mmCIF file of C-alpha atoms and ligand atoms in Angstrom:
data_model
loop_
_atom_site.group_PDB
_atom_site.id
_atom_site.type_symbol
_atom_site.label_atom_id
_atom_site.label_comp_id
_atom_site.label_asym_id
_atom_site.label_seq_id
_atom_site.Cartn_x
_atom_site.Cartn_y
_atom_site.Cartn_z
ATOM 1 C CA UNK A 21 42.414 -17.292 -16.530
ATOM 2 C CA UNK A 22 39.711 -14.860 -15.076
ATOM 3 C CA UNK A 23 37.800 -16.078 -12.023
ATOM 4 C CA UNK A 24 34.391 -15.395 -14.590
ATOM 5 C CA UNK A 25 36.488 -17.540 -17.612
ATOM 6 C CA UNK A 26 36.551 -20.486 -14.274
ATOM 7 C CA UNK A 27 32.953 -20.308 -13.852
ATOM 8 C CA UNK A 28 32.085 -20.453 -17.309
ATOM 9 C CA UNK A 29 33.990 -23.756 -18.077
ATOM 10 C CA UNK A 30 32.876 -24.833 -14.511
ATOM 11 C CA UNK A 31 29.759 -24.430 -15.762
ATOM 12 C CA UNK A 32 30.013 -26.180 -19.213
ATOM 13 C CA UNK A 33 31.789 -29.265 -17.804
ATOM 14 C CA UNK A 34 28.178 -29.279 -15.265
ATOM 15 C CA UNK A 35 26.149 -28.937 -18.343
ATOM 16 C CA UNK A 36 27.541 -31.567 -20.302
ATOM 17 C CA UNK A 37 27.314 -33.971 -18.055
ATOM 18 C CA UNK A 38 23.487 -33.353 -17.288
ATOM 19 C CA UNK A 39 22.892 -33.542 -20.813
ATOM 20 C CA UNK A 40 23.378 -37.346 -20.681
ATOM 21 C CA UNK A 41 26.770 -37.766 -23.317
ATOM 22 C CA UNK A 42 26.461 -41.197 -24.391
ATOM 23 C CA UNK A 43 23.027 -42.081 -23.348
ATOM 24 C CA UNK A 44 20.702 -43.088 -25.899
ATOM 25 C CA UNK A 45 18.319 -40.558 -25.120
ATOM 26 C CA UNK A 46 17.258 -38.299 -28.366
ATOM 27 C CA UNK A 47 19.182 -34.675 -28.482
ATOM 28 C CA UNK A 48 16.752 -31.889 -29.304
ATOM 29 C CA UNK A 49 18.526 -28.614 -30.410
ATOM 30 C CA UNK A 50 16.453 -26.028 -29.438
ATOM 31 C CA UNK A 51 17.581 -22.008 -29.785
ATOM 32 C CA UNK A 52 18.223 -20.358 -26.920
ATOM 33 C CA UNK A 53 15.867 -17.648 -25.935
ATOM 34 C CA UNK A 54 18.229 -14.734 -25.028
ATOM 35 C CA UNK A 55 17.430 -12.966 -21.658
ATOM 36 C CA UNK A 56 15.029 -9.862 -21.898
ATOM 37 C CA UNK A 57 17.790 -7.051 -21.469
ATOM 38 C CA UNK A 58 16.332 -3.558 -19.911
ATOM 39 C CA UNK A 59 17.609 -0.797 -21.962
ATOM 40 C CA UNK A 60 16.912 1.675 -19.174
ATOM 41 C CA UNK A 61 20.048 3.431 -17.777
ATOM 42 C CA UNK A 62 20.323 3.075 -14.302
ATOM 43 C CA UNK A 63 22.971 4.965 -13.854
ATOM 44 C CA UNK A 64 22.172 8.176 -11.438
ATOM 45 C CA UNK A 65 21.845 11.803 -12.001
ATOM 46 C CA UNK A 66 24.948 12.639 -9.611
ATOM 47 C CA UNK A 67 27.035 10.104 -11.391
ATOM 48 C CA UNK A 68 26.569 11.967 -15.190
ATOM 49 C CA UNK A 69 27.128 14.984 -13.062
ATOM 50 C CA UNK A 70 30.232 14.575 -11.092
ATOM 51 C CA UNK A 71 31.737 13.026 -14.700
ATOM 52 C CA UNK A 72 31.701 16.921 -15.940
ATOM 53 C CA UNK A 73 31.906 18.673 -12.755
ATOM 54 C CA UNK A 74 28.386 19.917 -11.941
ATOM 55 C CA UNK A 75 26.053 19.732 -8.793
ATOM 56 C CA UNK A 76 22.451 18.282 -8.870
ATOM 57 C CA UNK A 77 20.682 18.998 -6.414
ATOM 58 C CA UNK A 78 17.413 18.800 -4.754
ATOM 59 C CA UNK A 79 15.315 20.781 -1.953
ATOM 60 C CA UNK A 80 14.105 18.526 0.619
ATOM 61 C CA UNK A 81 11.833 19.031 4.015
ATOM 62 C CA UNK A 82 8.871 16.482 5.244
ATOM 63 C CA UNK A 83 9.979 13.765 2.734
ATOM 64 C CA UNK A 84 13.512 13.436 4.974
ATOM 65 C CA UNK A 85 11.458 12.600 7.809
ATOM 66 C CA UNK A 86 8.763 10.835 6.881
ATOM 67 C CA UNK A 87 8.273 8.057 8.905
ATOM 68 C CA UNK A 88 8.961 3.974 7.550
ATOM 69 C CA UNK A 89 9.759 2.841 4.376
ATOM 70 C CA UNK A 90 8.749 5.781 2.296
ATOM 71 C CA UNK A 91 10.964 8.218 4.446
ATOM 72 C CA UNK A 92 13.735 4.912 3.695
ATOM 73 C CA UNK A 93 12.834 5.463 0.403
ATOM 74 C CA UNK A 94 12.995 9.298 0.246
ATOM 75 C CA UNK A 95 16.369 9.117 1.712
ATOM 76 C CA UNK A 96 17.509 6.418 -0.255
ATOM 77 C CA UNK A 97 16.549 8.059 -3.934
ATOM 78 C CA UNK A 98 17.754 11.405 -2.497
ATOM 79 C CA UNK A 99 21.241 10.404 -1.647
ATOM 80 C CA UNK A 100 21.559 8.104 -4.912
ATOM 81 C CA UNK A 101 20.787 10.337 -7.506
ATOM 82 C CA UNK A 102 22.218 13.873 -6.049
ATOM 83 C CA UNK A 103 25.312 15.758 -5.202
ATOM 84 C CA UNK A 104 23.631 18.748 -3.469
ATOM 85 C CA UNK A 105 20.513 19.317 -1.254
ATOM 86 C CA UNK A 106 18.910 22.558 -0.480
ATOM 87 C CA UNK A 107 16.963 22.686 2.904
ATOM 88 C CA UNK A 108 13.508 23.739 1.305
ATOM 89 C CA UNK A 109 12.799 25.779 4.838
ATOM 90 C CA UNK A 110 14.401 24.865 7.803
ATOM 91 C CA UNK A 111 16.725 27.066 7.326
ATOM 92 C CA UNK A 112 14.581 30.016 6.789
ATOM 93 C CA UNK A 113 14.032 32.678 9.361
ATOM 94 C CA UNK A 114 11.074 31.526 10.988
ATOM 95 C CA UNK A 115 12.266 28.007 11.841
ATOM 96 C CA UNK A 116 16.046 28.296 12.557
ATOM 97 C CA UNK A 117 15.197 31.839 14.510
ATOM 98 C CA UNK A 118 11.971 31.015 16.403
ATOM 99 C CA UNK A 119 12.332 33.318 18.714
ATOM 100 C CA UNK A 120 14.865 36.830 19.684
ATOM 101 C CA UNK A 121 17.192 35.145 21.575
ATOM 102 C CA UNK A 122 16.529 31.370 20.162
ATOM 103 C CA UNK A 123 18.272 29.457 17.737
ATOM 104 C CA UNK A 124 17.062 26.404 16.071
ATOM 105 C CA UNK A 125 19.572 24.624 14.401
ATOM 106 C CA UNK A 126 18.512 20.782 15.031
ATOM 107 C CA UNK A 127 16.433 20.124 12.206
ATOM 108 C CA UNK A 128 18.859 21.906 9.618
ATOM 109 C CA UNK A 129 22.011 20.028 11.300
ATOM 110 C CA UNK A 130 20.346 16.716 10.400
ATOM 111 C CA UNK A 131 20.241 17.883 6.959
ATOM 112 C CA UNK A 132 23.976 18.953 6.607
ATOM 113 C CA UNK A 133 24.926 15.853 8.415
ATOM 114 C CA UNK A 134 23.034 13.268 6.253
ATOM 115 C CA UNK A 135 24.605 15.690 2.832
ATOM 116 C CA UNK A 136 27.884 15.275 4.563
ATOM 117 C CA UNK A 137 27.657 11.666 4.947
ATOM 118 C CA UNK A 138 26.400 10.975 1.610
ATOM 119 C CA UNK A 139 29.226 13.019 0.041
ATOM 120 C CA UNK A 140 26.971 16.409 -0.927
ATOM 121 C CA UNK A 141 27.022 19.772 -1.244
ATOM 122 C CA UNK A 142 24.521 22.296 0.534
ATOM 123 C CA UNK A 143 23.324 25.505 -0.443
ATOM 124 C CA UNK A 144 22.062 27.526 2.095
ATOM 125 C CA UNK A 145 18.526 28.983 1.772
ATOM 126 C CA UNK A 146 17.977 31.575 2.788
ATOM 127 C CA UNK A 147 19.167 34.612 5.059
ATOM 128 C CA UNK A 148 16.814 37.606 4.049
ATOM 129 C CA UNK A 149 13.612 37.289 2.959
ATOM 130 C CA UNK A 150 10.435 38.997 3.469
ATOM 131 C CA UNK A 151 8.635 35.602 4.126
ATOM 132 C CA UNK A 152 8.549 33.307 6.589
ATOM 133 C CA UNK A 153 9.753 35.375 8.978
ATOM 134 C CA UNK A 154 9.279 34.770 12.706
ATOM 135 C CA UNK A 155 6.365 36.403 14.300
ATOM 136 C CA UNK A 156 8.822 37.738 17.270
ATOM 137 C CA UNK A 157 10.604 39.653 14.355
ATOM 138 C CA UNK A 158 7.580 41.156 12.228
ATOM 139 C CA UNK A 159 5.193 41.550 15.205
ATOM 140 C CA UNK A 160 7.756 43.740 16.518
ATOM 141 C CA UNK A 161 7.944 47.523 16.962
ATOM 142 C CA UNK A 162 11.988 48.012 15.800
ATOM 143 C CA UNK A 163 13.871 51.358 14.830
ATOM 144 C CA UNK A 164 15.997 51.285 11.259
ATOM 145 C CA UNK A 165 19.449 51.001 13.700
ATOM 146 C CA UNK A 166 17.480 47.972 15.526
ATOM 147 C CA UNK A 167 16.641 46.469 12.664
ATOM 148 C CA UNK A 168 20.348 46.838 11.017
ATOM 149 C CA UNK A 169 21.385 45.022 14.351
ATOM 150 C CA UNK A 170 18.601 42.613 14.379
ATOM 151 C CA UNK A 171 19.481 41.286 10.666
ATOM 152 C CA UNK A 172 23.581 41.645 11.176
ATOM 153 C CA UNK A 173 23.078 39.623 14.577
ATOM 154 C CA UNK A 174 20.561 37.002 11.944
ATOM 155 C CA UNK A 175 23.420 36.724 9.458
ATOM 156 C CA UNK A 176 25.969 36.507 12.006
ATOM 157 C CA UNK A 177 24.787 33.742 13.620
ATOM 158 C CA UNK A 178 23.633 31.303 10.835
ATOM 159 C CA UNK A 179 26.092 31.683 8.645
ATOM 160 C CA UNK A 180 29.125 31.191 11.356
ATOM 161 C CA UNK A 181 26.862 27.711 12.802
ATOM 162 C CA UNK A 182 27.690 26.455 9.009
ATOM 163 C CA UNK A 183 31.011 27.851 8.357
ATOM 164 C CA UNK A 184 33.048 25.484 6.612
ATOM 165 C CA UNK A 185 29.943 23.024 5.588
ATOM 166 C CA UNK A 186 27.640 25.186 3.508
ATOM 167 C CA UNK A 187 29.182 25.419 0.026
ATOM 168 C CA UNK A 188 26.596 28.305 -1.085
ATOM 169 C CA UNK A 189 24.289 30.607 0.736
ATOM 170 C CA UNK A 190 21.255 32.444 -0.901
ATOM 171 C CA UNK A 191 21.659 35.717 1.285
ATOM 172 C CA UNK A 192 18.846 38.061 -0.028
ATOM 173 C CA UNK A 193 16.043 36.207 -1.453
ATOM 174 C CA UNK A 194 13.017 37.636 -3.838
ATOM 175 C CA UNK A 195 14.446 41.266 -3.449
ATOM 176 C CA UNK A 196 13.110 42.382 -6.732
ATOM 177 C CA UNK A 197 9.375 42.742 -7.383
ATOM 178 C CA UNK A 198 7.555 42.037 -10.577
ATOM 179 C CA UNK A 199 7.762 46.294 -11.573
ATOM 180 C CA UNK A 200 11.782 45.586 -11.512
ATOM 181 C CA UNK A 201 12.274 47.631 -8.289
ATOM 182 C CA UNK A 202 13.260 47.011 -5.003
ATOM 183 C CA UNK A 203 10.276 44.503 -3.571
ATOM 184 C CA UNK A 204 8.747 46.341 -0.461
ATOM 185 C CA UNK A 205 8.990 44.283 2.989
ATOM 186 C CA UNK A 206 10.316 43.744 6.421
ATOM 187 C CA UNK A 207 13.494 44.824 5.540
ATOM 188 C CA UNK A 208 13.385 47.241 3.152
ATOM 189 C CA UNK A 209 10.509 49.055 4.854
ATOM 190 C CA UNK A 210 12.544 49.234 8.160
ATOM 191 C CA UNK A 211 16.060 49.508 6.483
ATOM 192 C CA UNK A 212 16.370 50.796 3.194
ATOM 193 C CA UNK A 213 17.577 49.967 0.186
ATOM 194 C CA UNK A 214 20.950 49.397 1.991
ATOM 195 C CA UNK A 215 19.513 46.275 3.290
ATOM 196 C CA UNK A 216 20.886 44.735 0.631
ATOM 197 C CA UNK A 217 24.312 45.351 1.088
ATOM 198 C CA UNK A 218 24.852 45.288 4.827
ATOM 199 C CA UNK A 219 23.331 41.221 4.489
ATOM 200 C CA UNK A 220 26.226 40.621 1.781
ATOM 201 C CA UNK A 221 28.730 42.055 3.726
ATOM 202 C CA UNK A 222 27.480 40.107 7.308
ATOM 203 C CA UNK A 223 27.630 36.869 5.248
ATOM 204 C CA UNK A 224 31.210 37.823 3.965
ATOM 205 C CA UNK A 225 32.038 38.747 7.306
ATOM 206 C CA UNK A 226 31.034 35.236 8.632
ATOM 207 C CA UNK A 227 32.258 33.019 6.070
ATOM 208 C CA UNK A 228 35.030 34.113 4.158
ATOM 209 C CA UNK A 229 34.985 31.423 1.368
ATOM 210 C CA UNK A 230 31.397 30.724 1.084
ATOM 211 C CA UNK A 231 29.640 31.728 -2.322
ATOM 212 C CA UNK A 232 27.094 34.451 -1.930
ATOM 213 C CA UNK A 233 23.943 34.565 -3.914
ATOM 214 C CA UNK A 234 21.499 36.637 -4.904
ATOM 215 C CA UNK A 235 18.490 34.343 -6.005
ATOM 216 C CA UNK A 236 14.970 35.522 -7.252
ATOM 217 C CA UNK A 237 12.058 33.979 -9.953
ATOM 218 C CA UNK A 238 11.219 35.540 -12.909
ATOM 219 C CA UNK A 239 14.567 36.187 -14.111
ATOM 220 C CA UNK A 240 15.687 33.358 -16.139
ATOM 221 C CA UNK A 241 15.328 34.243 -19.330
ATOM 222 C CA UNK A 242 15.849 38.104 -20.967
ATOM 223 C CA UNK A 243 13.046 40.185 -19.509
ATOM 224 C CA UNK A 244 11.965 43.395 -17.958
ATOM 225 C CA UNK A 245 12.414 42.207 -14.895
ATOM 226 C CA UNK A 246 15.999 40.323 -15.885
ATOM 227 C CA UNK A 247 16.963 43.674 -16.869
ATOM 228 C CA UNK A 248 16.152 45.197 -13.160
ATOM 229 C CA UNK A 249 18.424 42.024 -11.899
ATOM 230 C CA UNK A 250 21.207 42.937 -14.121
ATOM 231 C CA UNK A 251 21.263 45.939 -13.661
ATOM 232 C CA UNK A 252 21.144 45.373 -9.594
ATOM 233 C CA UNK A 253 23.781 43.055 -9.671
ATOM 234 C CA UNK A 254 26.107 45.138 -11.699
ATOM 235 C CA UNK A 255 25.634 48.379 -9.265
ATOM 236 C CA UNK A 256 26.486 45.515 -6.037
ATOM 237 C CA UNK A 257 29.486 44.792 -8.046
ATOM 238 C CA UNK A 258 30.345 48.275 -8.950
ATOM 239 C CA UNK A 259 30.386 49.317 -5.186
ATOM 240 C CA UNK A 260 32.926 46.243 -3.975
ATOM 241 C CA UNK A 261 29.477 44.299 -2.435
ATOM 242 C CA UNK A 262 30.984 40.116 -2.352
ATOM 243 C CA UNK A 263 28.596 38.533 -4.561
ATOM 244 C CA UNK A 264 29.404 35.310 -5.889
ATOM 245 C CA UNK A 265 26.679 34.573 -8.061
ATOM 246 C CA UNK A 266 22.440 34.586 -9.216
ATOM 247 C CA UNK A 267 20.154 31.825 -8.529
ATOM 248 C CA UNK A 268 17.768 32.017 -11.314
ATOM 249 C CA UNK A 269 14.544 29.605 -9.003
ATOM 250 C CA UNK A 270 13.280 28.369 -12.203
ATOM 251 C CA UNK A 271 9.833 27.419 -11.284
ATOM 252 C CA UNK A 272 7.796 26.821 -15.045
ATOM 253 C CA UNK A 273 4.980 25.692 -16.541
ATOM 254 C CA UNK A 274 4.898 22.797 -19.016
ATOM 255 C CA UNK A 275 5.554 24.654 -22.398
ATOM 256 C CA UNK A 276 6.167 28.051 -20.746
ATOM 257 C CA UNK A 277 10.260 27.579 -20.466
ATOM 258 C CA UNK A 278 11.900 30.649 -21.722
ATOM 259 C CA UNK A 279 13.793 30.014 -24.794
ATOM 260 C CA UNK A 280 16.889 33.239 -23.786
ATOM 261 C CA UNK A 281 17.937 31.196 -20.763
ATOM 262 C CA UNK A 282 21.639 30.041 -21.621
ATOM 263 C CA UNK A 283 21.553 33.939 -23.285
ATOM 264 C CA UNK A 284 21.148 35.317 -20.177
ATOM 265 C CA UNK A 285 23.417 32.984 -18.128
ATOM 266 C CA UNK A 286 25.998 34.460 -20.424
ATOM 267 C CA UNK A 287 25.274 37.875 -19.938
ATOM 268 C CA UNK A 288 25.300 37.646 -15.874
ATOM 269 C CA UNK A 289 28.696 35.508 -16.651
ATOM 270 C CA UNK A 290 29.953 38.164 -18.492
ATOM 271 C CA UNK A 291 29.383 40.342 -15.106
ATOM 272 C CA UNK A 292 31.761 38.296 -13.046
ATOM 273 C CA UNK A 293 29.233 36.284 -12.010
ATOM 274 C CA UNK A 294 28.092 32.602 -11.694
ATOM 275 C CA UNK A 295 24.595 31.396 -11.922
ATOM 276 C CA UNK A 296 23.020 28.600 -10.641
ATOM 277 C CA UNK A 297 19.700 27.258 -11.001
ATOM 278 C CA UNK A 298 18.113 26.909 -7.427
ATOM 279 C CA UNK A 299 14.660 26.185 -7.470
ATOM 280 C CA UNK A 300 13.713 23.983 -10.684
ATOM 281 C CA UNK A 301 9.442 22.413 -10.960
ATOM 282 C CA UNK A 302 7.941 22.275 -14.087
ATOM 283 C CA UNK A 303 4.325 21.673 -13.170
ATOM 284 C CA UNK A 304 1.160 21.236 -15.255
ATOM 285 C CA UNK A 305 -2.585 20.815 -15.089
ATOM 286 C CA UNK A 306 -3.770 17.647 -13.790
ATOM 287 C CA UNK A 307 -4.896 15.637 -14.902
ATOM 288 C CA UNK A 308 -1.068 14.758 -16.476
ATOM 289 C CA UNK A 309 -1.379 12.800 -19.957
ATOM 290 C CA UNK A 310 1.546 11.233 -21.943
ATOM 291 C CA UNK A 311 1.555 14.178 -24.286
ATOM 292 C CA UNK A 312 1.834 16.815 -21.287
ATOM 293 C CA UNK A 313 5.298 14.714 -19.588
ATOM 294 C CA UNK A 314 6.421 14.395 -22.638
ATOM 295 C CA UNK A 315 6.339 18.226 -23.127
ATOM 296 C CA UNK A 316 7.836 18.670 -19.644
ATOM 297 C CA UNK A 317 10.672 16.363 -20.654
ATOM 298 C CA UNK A 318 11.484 18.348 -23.164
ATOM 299 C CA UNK A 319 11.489 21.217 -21.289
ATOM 300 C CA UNK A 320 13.361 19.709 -18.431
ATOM 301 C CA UNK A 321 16.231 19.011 -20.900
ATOM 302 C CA UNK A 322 16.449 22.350 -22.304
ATOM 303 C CA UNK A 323 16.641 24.092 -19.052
ATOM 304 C CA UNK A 324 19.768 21.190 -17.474
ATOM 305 C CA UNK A 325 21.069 22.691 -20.966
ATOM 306 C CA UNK A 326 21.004 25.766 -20.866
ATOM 307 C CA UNK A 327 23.301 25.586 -17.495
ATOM 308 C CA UNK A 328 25.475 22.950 -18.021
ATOM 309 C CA UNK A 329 26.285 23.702 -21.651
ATOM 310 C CA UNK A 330 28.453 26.762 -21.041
ATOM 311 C CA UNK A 331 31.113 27.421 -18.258
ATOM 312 C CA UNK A 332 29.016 30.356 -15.631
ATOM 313 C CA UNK A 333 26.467 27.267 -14.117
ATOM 314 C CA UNK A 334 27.256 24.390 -12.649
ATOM 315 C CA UNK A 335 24.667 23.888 -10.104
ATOM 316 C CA UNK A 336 20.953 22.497 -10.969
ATOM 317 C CA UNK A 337 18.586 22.028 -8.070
ATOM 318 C CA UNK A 338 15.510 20.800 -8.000
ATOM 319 C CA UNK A 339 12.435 22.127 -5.608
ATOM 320 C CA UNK A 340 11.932 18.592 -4.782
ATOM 321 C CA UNK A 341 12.339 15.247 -6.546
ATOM 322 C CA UNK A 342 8.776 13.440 -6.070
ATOM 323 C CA UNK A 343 5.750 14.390 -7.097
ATOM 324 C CA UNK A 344 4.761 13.145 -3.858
ATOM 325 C CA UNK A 345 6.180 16.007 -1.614
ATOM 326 C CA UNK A 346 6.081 19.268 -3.686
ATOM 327 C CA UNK A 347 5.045 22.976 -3.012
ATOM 328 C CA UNK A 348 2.946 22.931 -5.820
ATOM 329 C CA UNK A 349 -0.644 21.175 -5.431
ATOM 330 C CA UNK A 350 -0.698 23.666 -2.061
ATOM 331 C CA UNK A 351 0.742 26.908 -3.827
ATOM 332 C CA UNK A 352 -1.037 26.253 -7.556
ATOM 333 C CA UNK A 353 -4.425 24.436 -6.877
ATOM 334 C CA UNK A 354 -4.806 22.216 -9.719
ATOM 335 C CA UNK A 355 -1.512 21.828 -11.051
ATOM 336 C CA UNK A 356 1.185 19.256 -9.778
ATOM 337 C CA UNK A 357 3.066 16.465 -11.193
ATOM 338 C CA UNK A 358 5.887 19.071 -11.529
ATOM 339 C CA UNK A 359 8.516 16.939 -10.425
ATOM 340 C CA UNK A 360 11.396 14.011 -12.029
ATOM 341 C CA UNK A 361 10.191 10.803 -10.080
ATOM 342 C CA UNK A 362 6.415 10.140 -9.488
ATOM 343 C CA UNK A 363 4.369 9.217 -6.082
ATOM 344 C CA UNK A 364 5.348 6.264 -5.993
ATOM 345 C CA UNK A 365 9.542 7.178 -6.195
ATOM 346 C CA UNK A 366 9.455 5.966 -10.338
ATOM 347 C CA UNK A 367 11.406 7.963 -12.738
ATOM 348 C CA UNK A 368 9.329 9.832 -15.238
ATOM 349 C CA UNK A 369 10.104 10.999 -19.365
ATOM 350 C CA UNK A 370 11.585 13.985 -17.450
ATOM 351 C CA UNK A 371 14.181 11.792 -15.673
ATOM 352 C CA UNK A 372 15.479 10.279 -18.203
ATOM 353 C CA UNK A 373 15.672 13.325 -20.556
ATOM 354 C CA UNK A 374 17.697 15.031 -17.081
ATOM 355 C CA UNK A 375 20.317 12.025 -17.319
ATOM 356 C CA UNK A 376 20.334 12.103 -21.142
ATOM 357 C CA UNK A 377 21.251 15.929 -20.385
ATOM 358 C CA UNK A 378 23.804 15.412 -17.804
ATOM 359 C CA UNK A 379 25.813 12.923 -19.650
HETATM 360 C C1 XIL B 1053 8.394 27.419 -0.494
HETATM 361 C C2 XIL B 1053 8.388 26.001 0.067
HETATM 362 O O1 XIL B 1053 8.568 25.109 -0.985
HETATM 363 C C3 XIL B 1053 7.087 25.739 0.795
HETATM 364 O O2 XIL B 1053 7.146 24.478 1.455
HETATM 365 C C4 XIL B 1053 6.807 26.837 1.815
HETATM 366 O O3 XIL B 1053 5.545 26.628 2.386
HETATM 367 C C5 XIL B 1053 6.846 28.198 1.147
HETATM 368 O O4 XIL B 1053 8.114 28.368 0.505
HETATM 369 N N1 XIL B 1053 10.663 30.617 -3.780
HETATM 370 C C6 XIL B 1053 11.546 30.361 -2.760
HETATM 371 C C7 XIL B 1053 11.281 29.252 -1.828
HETATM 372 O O5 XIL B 1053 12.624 30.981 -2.706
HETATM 373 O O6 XIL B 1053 11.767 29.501 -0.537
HETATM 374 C C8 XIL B 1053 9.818 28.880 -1.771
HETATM 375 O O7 XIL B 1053 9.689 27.690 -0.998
HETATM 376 C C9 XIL B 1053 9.260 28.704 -3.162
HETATM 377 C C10 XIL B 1053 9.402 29.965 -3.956
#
């Protein structure tokens, strides 16, 4: 007999003699009011995902550190429901390099330390960018060779800190401007289009096994500037560059998801390449109404989709998970509630259509 059959019978023999057998006392049959039973699915995002071997991830900064029970709770819903985490910018130029001859690495090494113990992936983001770059660097007076050394030495050092712990890196971020050519900046002003390829190489250089990414916005679905980033990729592979793979950022707008995502995933796969999707908000005007997350559920769903549907993406991160700590309300004045869980850490329509699309 199970231990559960023991308590059951246990528990009969209890009842039937506090029922009174024997005693004169009128029976009343009464039917049993079954227990209200929840119907919501508790089971986490990173549990549907690891079933059918895809990452879900989320970018994280203040939230990790707030202080008391909401930073508890932050860390708590972070390391429940995902298998990846993206550092949203402590690993970006201006903090981790803060000044020539200064590396930062604390705040980043929490980061990869609290993923590590909570059995997640990192992708690393991001290693050339033309923001948020320390003022040392873009203050500076620097000649193209300086330059190549400054952003080899960059590259050299970051990437070798998290050798062996950082699954993917982003290594040139935004490179490609709205016209579809190269986007003008730091870099490329001082260096030259062969920017591009001496940061891929670096990163190789540093990491032999790490993926390599190049990850920009406005490319998910088949468009002019999707072309450009086709095209670009396809010329890096054509030379020998080591790239791994695209990171299509995804940021939307309630009802403005591109319907040729999963068309274009293939088409990049068909390259050689993987794609992930890096950097996924949906935001809308506020106020929010049932009709409006409804929408974004929808879209949500289609997007988780369009990756995990066919063989080239496995990876889906999120720019955040809360509605309470998100670039948005800063970047997009009046918009917001972009996000899968609300302020107060409760799953929204989008959730639940994200698990529905992950099982
Ligand atoms: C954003 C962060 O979310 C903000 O906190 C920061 O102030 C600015 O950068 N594309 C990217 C990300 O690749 O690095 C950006 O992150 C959002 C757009």
């Amino acid at each position: 007999m199970s231990p559960r059959a023991g308590i059951c019978i246990a528990a009969l023999l209890i009842l039937v003699a506090a029922s009174g057998c024997g005693s004169s006392s009128e029976s009343i049959i009464t039917t049993p009011t079954p227990p209200v039973q929840s119907t919501a699915d508790t089971t986490s995002l990173r549990t549907y995902a690891s079933r059918r071997n895809v990452y879900v991830g989320s970018a994280i900064d203040r939230g990790f550190r707030y202080p008391g029970s909401d930073g508890v709770t932050f860390r708590s819903t972070m390391a429940r429901q995902f298998n990846m985490l993206t550092a949203e910018n402590d690993m970006k130029h201006d903090r981790i390099h803060p000044a020539r001859d200064t590396y930062r690495f604390d705040p980043a090494d929490s980061l990869v330390t609290f993923a590590e113990a909570n059995g997640m992936r990192v992708r690393g983001h991001t290693l050339v960018f033309h923001n948020q770059l320390a003022t040392w660097l873009t203050s500076g007076t620097w000649t193209k060779d300086e330059a190549k050394a400054l952003l080899v030495d960059h590259i050299t050092k970051v990437v070798a800190h998290y050798r062996g712990r950082i699954a993917e890196w982003d290594v040139v971020n935004e490179v490609i401007g709205d016209n579809g050519s190269l986007r003008s900046g730091f870099w490329l002003d001082r260096i030259g289009p062969e920017y591009i390829e001496l940061a891929f190489r670096t990163a190789r250089a540093a990491d032999p096994t790490v993926g390599l990414y190049y990850n920009d916005y406005n490319i998910e679905g088949i468009s002019a500037k999707s072309d450009s980033a086709y095209a670009f990729v396809r010329d890096l592979l054509a030379r020998g560059v080591p790239i791994t793979g695209v990171g299509f950022e995804s940021h939307f707008q309630v009802g403005g998801v591109p319907t040729s995502i999963a068309a274009n995933i293939a088409r990049f796969a068909a390259l050689g390449v993987k794609v992930h999707i890096t950097e996924l908000d949906i935001r809308m005007q506020l106020p929010s109404t049932s009709g409006l997350l409804a929408t974004q559920a929808q879209n949500y769903r289609d997007v988780v989709l369009a990756c995990v549907s066919g063989p080239a993406c496995d990876t889906v991160v999120f720019w955040g998970f809360t509605d309470r700590e998100s670039w948005i309300p800063s970047t997009f004045p009046g918009w917001g509630d972009a996000l899968l869980f609300d302020s107060a850490y409760q799953p929204k329509p989008a959730f639940t259509s994200v698990q529905s699309s992950l099982k």
